[in-house]
Amino acid sequence: LGTLEGGDEIVFTKLDRRFSNQRQCVNTLHDLQGQGIHVRKADGLINTRALGKFAPFVIGLLPRLGGIEKQMVLERTQESINHREETGGNL
């Protein structure tokens, strides 16, 4: 990150692999944007060049949405386990 300059763009495949928590992620992306460095995720979900002033807001929401998705997967998995136990393993 230290070698980037204004106008550069950095592409991440996954933000959770680079940052240890949501606050660090949002703060770093905000700092990069303030330096004129653009951030993009390979899947196109984040593109600070395209988002402009809305980038910090959208970036702040993404980890929360990921947490919600993870919780939903855990709940569906538990429901499936409970169902299998109730039906003797038959789906």
Short mmCIF file of N, CA and C in Angstrom, two decimals, residues 14-55:
data_model
loop_
_atom_site.label_atom_id
_atom_site.label_comp_id
_atom_site.label_asym_id
_atom_site.label_seq_id
_atom_site.Cartn_x
_atom_site.Cartn_y
_atom_site.Cartn_z
N LYS A 14 -10.58 -10.44 -2.19
CA LYS A 14 -11.40 -10.49 -0.97
C LYS A 14 -10.85 -9.49 0.02
N LEU A 15 -11.70 -8.60 0.51
CA LEU A 15 -11.25 -7.60 1.48
C LEU A 15 -10.97 -8.21 2.84
N ASP A 16 -11.68 -9.26 3.21
CA ASP A 16 -11.49 -9.84 4.54
C ASP A 16 -10.13 -10.51 4.69
N ARG A 17 -9.43 -10.76 3.61
CA ARG A 17 -8.09 -11.35 3.70
C ARG A 17 -7.03 -10.28 3.95
N ARG A 18 -7.33 -9.05 3.64
CA ARG A 18 -6.35 -7.96 3.80
C ARG A 18 -6.53 -7.22 5.12
N PHE A 19 -7.76 -7.11 5.58
CA PHE A 19 -8.06 -6.31 6.77
C PHE A 19 -8.54 -7.21 7.90
N SER A 20 -8.12 -6.87 9.12
CA SER A 20 -8.46 -7.72 10.27
C SER A 20 -9.85 -7.45 10.82
N ASN A 21 -10.42 -6.28 10.53
CA ASN A 21 -11.77 -5.99 11.00
C ASN A 21 -12.40 -4.91 10.12
N GLN A 22 -13.69 -4.70 10.33
CA GLN A 22 -14.45 -3.77 9.50
C GLN A 22 -13.91 -2.35 9.63
N ARG A 23 -13.58 -1.93 10.84
CA ARG A 23 -13.10 -0.56 11.05
C ARG A 23 -11.82 -0.31 10.28
N GLN A 24 -10.88 -1.26 10.35
CA GLN A 24 -9.62 -1.12 9.62
C GLN A 24 -9.88 -1.06 8.12
N CYS A 25 -10.79 -1.87 7.65
CA CYS A 25 -11.13 -1.89 6.23
C CYS A 25 -11.68 -0.54 5.78
N VAL A 26 -12.69 -0.06 6.48
CA VAL A 26 -13.33 1.20 6.10
C VAL A 26 -12.35 2.36 6.21
N ASN A 27 -11.58 2.41 7.30
CA ASN A 27 -10.62 3.50 7.47
C ASN A 27 -9.55 3.50 6.39
N THR A 28 -9.02 2.32 6.07
CA THR A 28 -7.98 2.24 5.04
C THR A 28 -8.54 2.62 3.68
N LEU A 29 -9.72 2.12 3.34
CA LEU A 29 -10.30 2.46 2.05
C LEU A 29 -10.62 3.95 1.97
N HIS A 30 -11.07 4.52 3.08
CA HIS A 30 -11.33 5.96 3.12
C HIS A 30 -10.03 6.75 2.93
N ASP A 31 -8.96 6.32 3.62
CA ASP A 31 -7.66 6.98 3.46
C ASP A 31 -7.15 6.89 2.03
N LEU A 32 -7.28 5.71 1.44
CA LEU A 32 -6.83 5.54 0.05
C LEU A 32 -7.60 6.44 -0.89
N GLN A 33 -8.91 6.49 -0.69
CA GLN A 33 -9.72 7.34 -1.54
C GLN A 33 -9.34 8.81 -1.37
N GLY A 34 -9.03 9.21 -0.12
CA GLY A 34 -8.60 10.58 0.14
C GLY A 34 -7.30 10.93 -0.56
N GLN A 35 -6.46 9.92 -0.80
CA GLN A 35 -5.18 10.12 -1.50
C GLN A 35 -5.34 10.01 -3.02
N GLY A 36 -6.59 9.80 -3.47
CA GLY A 36 -6.82 9.68 -4.90
C GLY A 36 -6.53 8.29 -5.44
N ILE A 37 -6.42 7.31 -4.54
CA ILE A 37 -6.16 5.92 -4.94
C ILE A 37 -7.50 5.19 -4.99
N HIS A 38 -7.76 4.54 -6.09
CA HIS A 38 -9.04 3.87 -6.28
C HIS A 38 -8.92 2.40 -5.90
N VAL A 39 -10.01 1.89 -5.34
CA VAL A 39 -10.06 0.50 -4.90
C VAL A 39 -11.19 -0.19 -5.65
N ARG A 40 -10.89 -1.39 -6.11
CA ARG A 40 -11.88 -2.18 -6.83
C ARG A 40 -11.77 -3.62 -6.37
N LYS A 41 -12.93 -4.27 -6.23
CA LYS A 41 -12.93 -5.71 -5.99
C LYS A 41 -13.04 -6.40 -7.34
N ALA A 42 -12.37 -7.54 -7.46
CA ALA A 42 -12.35 -8.26 -8.73
C ALA A 42 -13.75 -8.64 -9.20
N ASP A 43 -14.67 -8.87 -8.26
CA ASP A 43 -16.03 -9.26 -8.64
C ASP A 43 -16.90 -8.06 -9.03
N GLY A 44 -16.34 -6.84 -8.94
CA GLY A 44 -17.06 -5.64 -9.34
C GLY A 44 -17.98 -5.07 -8.29
N LEU A 45 -18.05 -5.69 -7.11
CA LEU A 45 -18.95 -5.23 -6.07
C LEU A 45 -18.54 -3.86 -5.53
N ILE A 46 -17.26 -3.59 -5.50
CA ILE A 46 -16.75 -2.29 -5.06
C ILE A 46 -15.91 -1.69 -6.18
N ASN A 47 -16.18 -0.44 -6.47
CA ASN A 47 -15.37 0.31 -7.41
C ASN A 47 -15.44 1.77 -6.97
N THR A 48 -14.44 2.19 -6.18
CA THR A 48 -14.50 3.54 -5.61
C THR A 48 -14.43 4.63 -6.67
N ARG A 49 -13.84 4.33 -7.79
CA ARG A 49 -13.79 5.32 -8.88
C ARG A 49 -15.21 5.60 -9.36
N ALA A 50 -16.01 4.56 -9.49
CA ALA A 50 -17.38 4.72 -9.97
C ALA A 50 -18.32 5.25 -8.88
N LEU A 51 -18.05 4.89 -7.61
CA LEU A 51 -18.92 5.30 -6.52
C LEU A 51 -18.71 6.75 -6.09
N GLY A 52 -17.53 7.27 -6.32
CA GLY A 52 -17.24 8.66 -5.96
C GLY A 52 -17.44 8.92 -4.48
N LYS A 53 -18.20 9.96 -4.13
CA LYS A 53 -18.40 10.36 -2.73
C LYS A 53 -19.17 9.32 -1.93
N PHE A 54 -19.90 8.43 -2.60
CA PHE A 54 -20.69 7.42 -1.90
C PHE A 54 -19.87 6.20 -1.50
N ALA A 55 -18.63 6.13 -1.94
CA ALA A 55 -17.79 4.95 -1.68
C ALA A 55 -17.67 4.61 -0.19
#
